[in-house]
Amino acid sequence: MELRRLSALELGQLLTKRALSPADVQKAAAADTLNAFITGVPFPESTAEGSSPLAGVPMAYKDNLCTKDLPTTCGSKLLRDYVPSYDATVVERLTAVGAVSLGKLNMDEFAMGGTSETSHFGPTRNPWDPSRSPGGSSGGSAAAVAARQVWYALGTDTGGSVRQPAAYCGVTGLKPSYGRVSRYGLIAHASSLDQIGPIAPTAADCAAVLDLMGGKDPRDATSLDLPPVGPPDGDLRGRKIGLPAECFGPEVERDVAAAVLEAAQVLRARGATVETCSIPELRYAMAAYYVFSGAEASSNLARFHGPRYGDRAELGREVKARILLGAFVLSAEGYEDYYLAAQRARALIRRAFAAIFERYDLLLTPTAPATAPLLGLSPEERRSTDLYTIPANLAGLPALSMPCGFDARGLPIGVQLMGPALGDALVLGAAHGYQLETDWHQRIPTEGDRP
Amino acid sequence: MTWETVIGLETHVELSTAQKLFCRCPAAFGAPPNTQCCGVCTGLPGALPVLNAQAVEYAVKAALALGCTVARRFTFDRKHYFYPDLPKGYQITQLRTPIGRDGAVTLPGGRAVHIAELHLEEDAGKLKRGDDGAVRCDYNRCGVPLIEIVTAPDFSSAEEVVAYLEALRATLQYLGVSDCKMQEGSLRCDVNLSLRPAGSRALGTRTELKNLASLKAIAQAIKHESARQAAVLEHGGAVTRETRRWSEDEGRSCAARSKEDALDYRYLPEPDLPPAALSEAYIAALAARQPELPGQRRARYQTAYGLGEYDAEMLTSQKALADFFEETVALGAPPKQCANWVLGEVLRALSARGLEAAALPLSPRTLARLIGLVETGGLNRNTAAVVFDAVFDSSADVDEYVRAHALEQIGDTDLIGRAAEEALAANPKSVADYRAGKEKALGFLVGQVMRSLGGKADPHAVNRAVRERLER
């Protein structure tokens, strides 16, 4: 049986039943030919006994999550030698239930970027086409899962950095509601936007990981006391799903639009009603996002000053640009016109979502306008890929990307589901329902699977 | 031209909470460098602040005691600047929603000083220059909770400023929210000072005075700066808006940072701390539990103990002193005598050793015993003072000491009588002088008797014995 075809939960089950040994799993795990890992950890001799359904399943962490005694670089030259003295809460919690980590995954520097090319350690390659980017900033996480170097990974999502790479790599990625997962130990990009999210073959896998790592943490004042989401039910009967017109504009590639609309059909077939809607306030999302993420990043990175971390000149161009932007919008000159304006825009967007979710249970959009871009494009050539993912971060809403087809080049296409605040179970449930009807999530980048 | 001085104060007070403002590290003063820090207060990547409820309680108590309106909902802001003692590159403070606003402190004499705001913020670390010339940072102080108290420019003299700070210190000590020790940095004051023509209402250009480590330095610096600004203005010049650093050794200030190049702090609402809400019940409960404040205690000493206004004021100026006084009285010492000892011998001994009342080594029990012995005639007042000095530092057992040094007051009338007769017999001239009308001779003879008895005799008994025999 080809273990790479199994989901994380299926693999976990076989391990628990002892139908599989850790050695079997080690043999099945792919080697890293994609530069997905920054720091690899050898497969442990014996896996620790764990109590969770994912005990013993190989996984890995994006390299902005602090791991005790293991380098945590954020993909940056500045932190190439930084070794934290503590584990992030999510690392502690997963380790406690038997997670087997194979190391730290590549990312855009300080999570700023959408292609994993700003990493000091070189870009990660897309397993479906090595001349292409796996997306970013959690590019290493998505690529490693798609290639089955690991069966699930943690990424972080500030403006789409879990969902977009998941889409480009043909796997499922969740950005939980803001506050559902503790950020303690996540080296912050933008504190009010960041969330740690699972990337795995299926929505059910994501739900399992979420419940193992999520929940109130006294060390993170923004974390919320919420009940677990539980295994997702796939029941879509009676669900009202909206397609915001603003996310289906001319910038969406034809194949992508077609695949997303086909996904909508599948949901209809399972009992949901799907119709178009409109959220005009979304037009402010990009600008508001860049103001907040720049402002908060310029603040969060202020601690990396000379005496303790070395030369600021060791930061990459993208990071410097964002810091400068952030410093400007917080400056006396820029504050009113930019930061205050962005605050008003964000409030508008939150209210708009609250209103739309009174009429709809879920929203469906393409995760990104196109599929994985070629590596090596110039900044001008790289188009904005976070148009449809940013709004969920601004409003703190749960959002998930799952594979729904391939384009003419054989590249995976991702469809996004967004839910109301704290509606993670709803989002995961709908995704699971879709995955019960389709098999896109079971495709892996071998010859036989490419269309 | 007569100039009027206008002063406003910014005072930073370290709260004496068990733990720091945003992490669980101990906040105590005096530990070896970098032994009281963690990822949060040293700004390690990934660490997050969590608000200390006790610090909020202390800040609200202070705000209430100073007559402020307490914010029902408050947030924090990040204030950015680069300095090695500020590990995150920003300080978490309150710009938009200070915990308290619009309070007042009444100075002796009745003048009220308006308190514009009182807000919570975290302290920075401390840089120290070593003997090897290297500068090192101690992060123990980083993250300790501070309240910053900002007044309106309501002061017109150094005396008023000192009176305000003494009243503020006493109130905060009484509340138990800070020990307010300037020498340990738990109370720091920056002075904003400007001059204007007497009678004018407009404010002149002000300078900010920093590095004022004691009340004495504050008073000196104010006088010096007033004179300096007056000289500038008299010569037709203009005062530069700047920060001036006071030098205790040189007795003058020097310009440090120009306020015209003021840093842009790029304040950012703190995203890691959700807004905090205080219920009416919470605030009411703190207000109800407010302990007796200095003014109230002062009044009570006058009515309950019959002490005069000056003594009451002196005793209540430091909470530890007043506490000591009351404990000693509770052990049986008569209030007036106790007050004399406390304001006399105790304050003198503290001053000689450079201690504040909070550091008093003498115990109430020891002083009460001493006073008791004097009252019952076991010790005379002079000997008692000697014993006091001996037992002050160790609070040693008074009776032990008296016995060991044979200091018991001699009250034995037979012994005194015999000593008196000996003295009279040895000094016939003095006897004759006294009988001839010279009162002073009595004193001489009493002194002789006291000397012969080692100074331990009851002076009243000696006086009686000598006088009796002289009048025979």
GROMACS .gro file of N, CA, C and O in nm, chain B residues 287-380:
model
  376
  738ALA      N    1  -1.196   5.139   4.635
  738ALA     CA    2  -1.217   5.267   4.703
  738ALA      C    3  -1.256   5.242   4.849
  738ALA      O    4  -1.208   5.309   4.940
  739ALA      N    5  -1.340   5.140   4.871
  739ALA     CA    6  -1.386   5.110   5.007
  739ALA      C    7  -1.271   5.060   5.093
  739ALA      O    8  -1.266   5.087   5.213
  740ARG      N    9  -1.177   4.989   5.031
  740ARG     CA   10  -1.067   4.931   5.109
  740ARG      C   11  -0.951   5.028   5.126
  740ARG      O   12  -0.847   4.992   5.181
  741GLN      N   13  -0.965   5.150   5.081
  741GLN     CA   14  -0.854   5.245   5.089
  741GLN      C   15  -0.814   5.265   5.234
  741GLN      O   16  -0.897   5.297   5.318
  742PRO      N   17  -0.686   5.245   5.266
  742PRO     CA   18  -0.643   5.261   5.404
  742PRO      C   19  -0.639   5.408   5.443
  742PRO      O   20  -0.655   5.495   5.359
  743GLU      N   21  -0.618   5.433   5.569
  743GLU     CA   22  -0.609   5.569   5.619
  743GLU      C   23  -0.493   5.641   5.551
  743GLU      O   24  -0.380   5.594   5.551
  744LEU      N   25  -0.522   5.754   5.491
  744LEU     CA   26  -0.419   5.830   5.422
  744LEU      C   27  -0.349   5.926   5.519
  744LEU      O   28  -0.402   5.954   5.627
  745PRO      N   29  -0.234   5.979   5.480
  745PRO     CA   30  -0.154   6.060   5.573
  745PRO      C   31  -0.234   6.171   5.641
  745PRO      O   32  -0.223   6.191   5.762
  746GLY      N   33  -0.315   6.245   5.565
  746GLY     CA   34  -0.391   6.356   5.622
  746GLY      C   35  -0.485   6.307   5.731
  746GLY      O   36  -0.499   6.369   5.838
  747GLN      N   37  -0.549   6.191   5.701
  747GLN     CA   38  -0.643   6.137   5.799
  747GLN      C   39  -0.570   6.093   5.925
  747GLN      O   40  -0.619   6.112   6.037
  748ARG      N   41  -0.454   6.034   5.906
  748ARG     CA   42  -0.377   5.984   6.020
  748ARG      C   43  -0.328   6.101   6.106
  748ARG      O   44  -0.330   6.095   6.229
  749ARG      N   45  -0.285   6.206   6.038
  749ARG     CA   46  -0.238   6.326   6.107
  749ARG      C   47  -0.347   6.379   6.199
  749ARG      O   48  -0.324   6.411   6.316
  750ALA      N   49  -0.467   6.386   6.147
  750ALA     CA   50  -0.579   6.437   6.227
  750ALA      C   51  -0.606   6.346   6.346
  750ALA      O   52  -0.630   6.393   6.459
  751ARG      N   53  -0.598   6.216   6.320
  751ARG     CA   54  -0.625   6.120   6.428
  751ARG      C   55  -0.523   6.132   6.539
  751ARG      O   56  -0.554   6.124   6.658
  752TYR      N   57  -0.398   6.154   6.506
  752TYR     CA   58  -0.295   6.166   6.610
  752TYR      C   59  -0.322   6.286   6.699
  752TYR      O   60  -0.291   6.286   6.819
  753GLN      N   61  -0.380   6.389   6.640
  753GLN     CA   62  -0.406   6.507   6.721
  753GLN      C   63  -0.523   6.484   6.814
  753GLN      O   64  -0.520   6.522   6.931
  754THR      N   65  -0.626   6.417   6.765
  754THR     CA   66  -0.742   6.397   6.852
  754THR      C   67  -0.721   6.280   6.947
  754THR      O   68  -0.745   6.291   7.066
  755ALA      N   69  -0.674   6.167   6.894
  755ALA     CA   70  -0.664   6.047   6.979
  755ALA      C   71  -0.547   6.052   7.078
  755ALA      O   72  -0.558   6.006   7.190
  756TYR      N   73  -0.434   6.105   7.032
  756TYR     CA   74  -0.316   6.106   7.118
  756TYR      C   75  -0.286   6.243   7.177
  756TYR      O   76  -0.192   6.258   7.254
  757GLY      N   77  -0.362   6.341   7.135
  757GLY     CA   78  -0.339   6.475   7.187
  757GLY      C   79  -0.207   6.536   7.142
  757GLY      O   80  -0.150   6.622   7.210
  758LEU      N   81  -0.155   6.490   7.029
  758LEU     CA   82  -0.028   6.546   6.980
  758LEU      C   83  -0.054   6.677   6.908
  758LEU      O   84  -0.162   6.699   6.855
  759GLY      N   85   0.048   6.760   6.907
  759GLY     CA   86   0.037   6.888   6.837
  759GLY      C   87   0.048   6.868   6.686
  759GLY      O   88   0.091   6.764   6.638
  760GLU      N   89   0.011   6.971   6.609
  760GLU     CA   90   0.010   6.961   6.464
  760GLU      C   91   0.147   6.930   6.407
  760GLU      O   92   0.162   6.844   6.318
  761TYR      N   93   0.247   6.996   6.460
  761TYR     CA   94   0.383   6.974   6.407
  761TYR      C   95   0.429   6.830   6.431
  761TYR      O   96   0.479   6.764   6.340
  762ASP      N   97   0.412   6.783   6.553
  762ASP     CA   98   0.452   6.645   6.585
  762ASP      C   99   0.374   6.545   6.500
  762ASP      O  100   0.430   6.448   6.448
  763ALA      N  101   0.243   6.569   6.485
  763ALA     CA  102   0.161   6.478   6.406
  763ALA      C  103   0.211   6.474   6.262
  763ALA      O  104   0.221   6.369   6.199
  764GLU      N  105   0.243   6.591   6.209
  764GLU     CA  106   0.290   6.599   6.071
  764GLU      C  107   0.423   6.527   6.054
  764GLU      O  108   0.443   6.450   5.959
  765MET      N  109   0.515   6.552   6.148
  765MET     CA  110   0.646   6.488   6.139
  765MET      C  111   0.634   6.336   6.148
  765MET      O  112   0.697   6.263   6.073
  766LEU      N  113   0.549   6.288   6.239
  766LEU     CA  114   0.536   6.144   6.257
  766LEU      C  115   0.475   6.077   6.133
  766LEU      O  116   0.514   5.969   6.093
  767THR      N  117   0.375   6.144   6.073
  767THR     CA  118   0.305   6.080   5.961
  767THR      C  119   0.374   6.101   5.827
  767THR      O  120   0.329   6.048   5.726
  768SER      N  121   0.483   6.176   5.826
  768SER     CA  122   0.548   6.204   5.696
  768SER      C  123   0.604   6.078   5.634
  768SER      O  124   0.616   6.068   5.513
  769GLN      N  125   0.642   5.980   5.718
  769GLN     CA  126   0.684   5.853   5.662
  769GLN      C  127   0.598   5.746   5.727
  769GLN      O  128   0.594   5.736   5.849
  770LYS      N  129   0.534   5.666   5.645
  770LYS     CA  130   0.441   5.566   5.699
  770LYS      C  131   0.511   5.474   5.798
  770LYS      O  132   0.456   5.440   5.903
  771ALA      N  133   0.632   5.434   5.765
  771ALA     CA  134   0.703   5.339   5.853
  771ALA      C  135   0.726   5.401   5.990
  771ALA      O  136   0.721   5.332   6.093
  772LEU      N  137   0.750   5.531   5.992
  772LEU     CA  138   0.773   5.599   6.119
  772LEU      C  139   0.645   5.602   6.202
  772LEU      O  140   0.645   5.573   6.322
  773ALA      N  141   0.535   5.636   6.136
  773ALA     CA  142   0.406   5.641   6.205
  773ALA      C  143   0.367   5.502   6.253
  773ALA      O  144   0.316   5.486   6.366
  774ASP      N  145   0.390   5.402   6.172
  774ASP     CA  146   0.359   5.264   6.211
  774ASP      C  147   0.438   5.226   6.336
  774ASP      O  148   0.386   5.168   6.430
  775PHE      N  149   0.566   5.261   6.334
  775PHE     CA  150   0.655   5.229   6.447
  775PHE      C  151   0.604   5.298   6.574
  775PHE      O  152   0.597   5.239   6.681
  776PHE      N  153   0.568   5.425   6.557
  776PHE     CA  154   0.516   5.503   6.670
  776PHE      C  155   0.393   5.435   6.729
  776PHE      O  156   0.384   5.411   6.850
  777GLU      N  157   0.298   5.399   6.644
  777GLU     CA  158   0.174   5.339   6.693
  777GLU      C  159   0.196   5.204   6.758
  777GLU      O  160   0.131   5.170   6.857
  778GLU      N  161   0.287   5.127   6.700
  778GLU     CA  162   0.314   4.995   6.759
  778GLU      C  163   0.376   5.010   6.897
  778GLU      O  164   0.347   4.933   6.988
  779THR      N  165   0.463   5.109   6.912
  779THR     CA  166   0.528   5.132   7.041
  779THR      C  167   0.425   5.178   7.144
  779THR      O  168   0.427   5.134   7.259
  780VAL      N  169   0.335   5.264   7.102
  780VAL     CA  170   0.229   5.309   7.192
  780VAL      C  171   0.140   5.192   7.230
  780VAL      O  172   0.100   5.179   7.347
  781ALA      N  173   0.112   5.105   7.134
  781ALA     CA  174   0.027   4.989   7.161
  781ALA      C  175   0.090   4.898   7.266
  781ALA      O  176   0.020   4.827   7.337
  782LEU      N  177   0.223   4.902   7.278
  782LEU     CA  178   0.291   4.819   7.377
  782LEU      C  179   0.299   4.887   7.512
  782LEU      O  180   0.363   4.837   7.605
  783GLY      N  181   0.237   5.005   7.523
  783GLY     CA  182   0.225   5.067   7.654
  783GLY      C  183   0.298   5.200   7.672
  783GLY      O  184   0.286   5.262   7.776
  784ALA      N  185   0.372   5.242   7.570
  784ALA     CA  186   0.444   5.369   7.587
  784ALA      C  187   0.346   5.486   7.582
  784ALA      O  188   0.259   5.490   7.496
  785PRO      N  189   0.361   5.582   7.674
  785PRO     CA  190   0.273   5.699   7.671
  785PRO      C  191   0.297   5.778   7.543
  785PRO      O  192   0.412   5.803   7.507
  786PRO      N  193   0.189   5.819   7.471
  786PRO     CA  194   0.202   5.880   7.339
  786PRO      C  195   0.297   6.000   7.334
  786PRO      O  196   0.381   6.009   7.246
  787LYS      N  197   0.286   6.093   7.429
  787LYS     CA  198   0.369   6.213   7.420
  787LYS      C  199   0.517   6.180   7.435
  787LYS      O  200   0.600   6.230   7.359
  788GLN      N  201   0.548   6.096   7.532
  788GLN     CA  202   0.689   6.058   7.552
  788GLN      C  203   0.739   5.982   7.431
  788GLN      O  204   0.850   6.002   7.383
  789CYS      N  205   0.653   5.894   7.382
  789CYS     CA  206   0.691   5.815   7.266
  789CYS      C  207   0.720   5.906   7.148
  789CYS      O  208   0.818   5.887   7.076
  790ALA      N  209   0.632   6.003   7.128
  790ALA     CA  210   0.653   6.097   7.017
  790ALA      C  211   0.787   6.167   7.031
  790ALA      O  212   0.861   6.184   6.934
  791ASN      N  213   0.820   6.208   7.156
  791ASN     CA  214   0.947   6.275   7.178
  791ASN      C  215   1.064   6.187   7.140
  791ASN      O  216   1.158   6.230   7.074
  792TRP      N  217   1.059   6.062   7.185
  792TRP     CA  218   1.168   5.969   7.153
  792TRP      C  219   1.178   5.947   7.002
  792TRP      O  220   1.288   5.947   6.947
  793VAL      N  221   1.061   5.926   6.938
  793VAL     CA  222   1.063   5.896   6.794
  793VAL      C  223   1.115   6.016   6.715
  793VAL      O  224   1.201   6.002   6.628
  794LEU      N  225   1.062   6.132   6.745
  794LEU     CA  226   1.104   6.250   6.670
  794LEU      C  227   1.242   6.299   6.712
  794LEU      O  228   1.305   6.375   6.639
  795GLY      N  229   1.288   6.254   6.829
  795GLY     CA  230   1.420   6.294   6.878
  795GLY      C  231   1.523   6.189   6.844
  795GLY      O  232   1.582   6.188   6.736
  796GLU      N  233   1.542   6.098   6.939
  796GLU     CA  234   1.649   5.998   6.925
  796GLU      C  235   1.636   5.914   6.799
  796GLU      O  236   1.736   5.888   6.730
  797VAL      N  237   1.513   5.867   6.767
  797VAL     CA  238   1.500   5.776   6.653
  797VAL      C  239   1.536   5.846   6.522
  797VAL      O  240   1.615   5.795   6.443
  798LEU      N  241   1.481   5.964   6.500
  798LEU     CA  242   1.511   6.034   6.374
  798LEU      C  243   1.659   6.069   6.365
  798LEU      O  244   1.720   6.058   6.259
  799ARG      N  245   1.717   6.106   6.478
  799ARG     CA  246   1.859   6.140   6.478
  799ARG      C  247   1.943   6.018   6.440
  799ARG      O  248   2.034   6.026   6.359
  800ALA      N  249   1.909   5.905   6.501
  800ALA     CA  250   1.985   5.783   6.473
  800ALA      C  251   1.970   5.742   6.325
  800ALA      O  252   2.066   5.699   6.261
  801LEU      N  253   1.849   5.755   6.271
  801LEU     CA  254   1.827   5.722   6.129
  801LEU      C  255   1.911   5.812   6.041
  801LEU      O  256   1.977   5.766   5.947
  802SER      N  257   1.907   5.940   6.072
  802SER     CA  258   1.978   6.036   5.990
  802SER      C  259   2.128   6.011   5.992
  802SER      O  260   2.196   6.015   5.890
  803ALA      N  261   2.179   5.980   6.112
  803ALA     CA  262   2.324   5.955   6.126
  803ALA      C  263   2.367   5.835   6.043
  803ALA      O  264   2.477   5.829   5.992
  804ARG      N  265   2.275   5.738   6.031
  804ARG     CA  266   2.310   5.618   5.954
  804ARG      C  267   2.261   5.626   5.811
  804ARG      O  268   2.275   5.530   5.734
  805GLY      N  269   2.204   5.738   5.771
  805GLY     CA  270   2.156   5.753   5.633
  805GLY      C  271   2.043   5.658   5.598
  805GLY      O  272   2.031   5.615   5.483
  806LEU      N  273   1.961   5.625   5.698
  806LEU     CA  274   1.854   5.529   5.671
  806LEU      C  275   1.719   5.599   5.660
  806LEU      O  276   1.699   5.704   5.719
  807GLU      N  277   1.628   5.535   5.584
  807GLU     CA  278   1.490   5.583   5.587
  807GLU      C  279   1.414   5.501   5.691
  807GLU      O  280   1.457   5.393   5.727
  808ALA      N  281   1.302   5.555   5.734
  808ALA     CA  282   1.226   5.491   5.842
  808ALA      C  283   1.193   5.346   5.811
  808ALA      O  284   1.189   5.262   5.900
  809ALA      N  285   1.172   5.317   5.684
  809ALA     CA  286   1.135   5.180   5.648
  809ALA      C  287   1.247   5.082   5.683
  809ALA      O  288   1.224   4.963   5.696
  810ALA      N  289   1.368   5.133   5.699
  810ALA     CA  290   1.483   5.047   5.728
  810ALA      C  291   1.520   5.048   5.875
  810ALA      O  292   1.629   5.009   5.913
  811LEU      N  293   1.431   5.094   5.962
  811LEU     CA  294   1.458   5.106   6.105
  811LEU      C  295   1.489   4.972   6.169
  811LEU      O  296   1.407   4.881   6.167
  812PRO      N  297   1.608   4.957   6.226
  812PRO     CA  298   1.642   4.827   6.288
  812PRO      C  299   1.584   4.811   6.430
  812PRO      O  300   1.566   4.701   6.477
  813LEU      N  301   1.556   4.924   6.495
  813LEU     CA  302   1.504   4.919   6.632
  813LEU      C  303   1.362   4.866   6.632
  813LEU      O  304   1.282   4.902   6.546
  814SER      N  305   1.329   4.781   6.729
  814SER     CA  306   1.194   4.728   6.731
  814SER      C  307   1.107   4.809   6.829
  814SER      O  308   1.158   4.866   6.925
  815PRO      N  309   0.975   4.813   6.803
  815PRO     CA  310   0.884   4.885   6.894
  815PRO      C  311   0.895   4.830   7.036
  815PRO      O  312   0.891   4.906   7.133
  816ARG      N  313   0.913   4.702   7.047
  816ARG     CA  314   0.923   4.637   7.179
  816ARG      C  315   1.040   4.696   7.259
  816ARG      O  316   1.028   4.727   7.377
  817THR      N  317   1.154   4.709   7.191
  817THR     CA  318   1.274   4.760   7.258
  817THR      C  319   1.252   4.903   7.307
  817THR      O  320   1.283   4.937   7.422
  818LEU      N  321   1.197   4.988   7.216
  818LEU     CA  322   1.178   5.127   7.256
  818LEU      C  323   1.074   5.138   7.367
  818LEU      O  324   1.089   5.215   7.463
  819ALA      N  325   0.969   5.057   7.356
  819ALA     CA  326   0.864   5.061   7.458
  819ALA      C  327   0.924   5.024   7.595
  819ALA      O  328   0.891   5.087   7.697
  820ARG      N  329   1.008   4.927   7.597
  820ARG     CA  330   1.071   4.884   7.723
  820ARG      C  331   1.157   4.995   7.781
  820ARG      O  332   1.152   5.023   7.902
  821LEU      N  333   1.230   5.058   7.692
  821LEU     CA  334   1.319   5.167   7.734
  821LEU      C  335   1.238   5.280   7.796
  821LEU      O  336   1.269   5.329   7.905
  822ILE      N  337   1.133   5.318   7.725
  822ILE     CA  338   1.048   5.426   7.775
  822ILE      C  339   0.986   5.385   7.908
  822ILE      O  340   0.978   5.463   8.004
  823GLY      N  341   0.943   5.259   7.914
  823GLY     CA  342   0.883   5.207   8.035
  823GLY      C  343   0.977   5.216   8.155
  823GLY      O  344   0.938   5.256   8.265
  824LEU      N  345   1.101   5.181   8.133
  824LEU     CA  346   1.200   5.185   8.241
  824LEU      C  347   1.219   5.327   8.293
  824LEU      O  348   1.233   5.350   8.413
  825VAL      N  349   1.222   5.421   8.199
  825VAL     CA  350   1.237   5.560   8.242
  825VAL      C  351   1.117   5.604   8.323
  825VAL      O  352   1.127   5.669   8.427
  826GLU      N  353   0.998   5.565   8.275
  826GLU     CA  354   0.875   5.604   8.345
  826GLU      C  355   0.871   5.551   8.487
  826GLU      O  356   0.826   5.618   8.579
  827THR      N  357   0.916   5.426   8.504
  827THR     CA  358   0.906   5.365   8.638
  827THR      C  359   1.029   5.395   8.724
  827THR      O  360   1.040   5.349   8.836
  828GLY      N  361   1.121   5.467   8.668
  828GLY     CA  362   1.239   5.502   8.748
  828GLY      C  363   1.351   5.400   8.739
  828GLY      O  364   1.450   5.409   8.811
  829GLY      N  365   1.337   5.303   8.654
  829GLY     CA  366   1.444   5.205   8.643
  829GLY      C  367   1.569   5.260   8.576
  829GLY      O  368   1.680   5.212   8.594
  830LEU      N  369   1.550   5.363   8.495
  830LEU     CA  370   1.662   5.424   8.423
  830LEU      C  371   1.641   5.574   8.424
  830LEU      O  372   1.528   5.619   8.416
  831ASN      N  373   1.750   5.650   8.433
  831ASN     CA  374   1.725   5.792   8.415
  831ASN      C  375   1.737   5.826   8.268
  831ASN      O  376   1.786   5.748   8.187
   0.00000   0.00000   0.00000
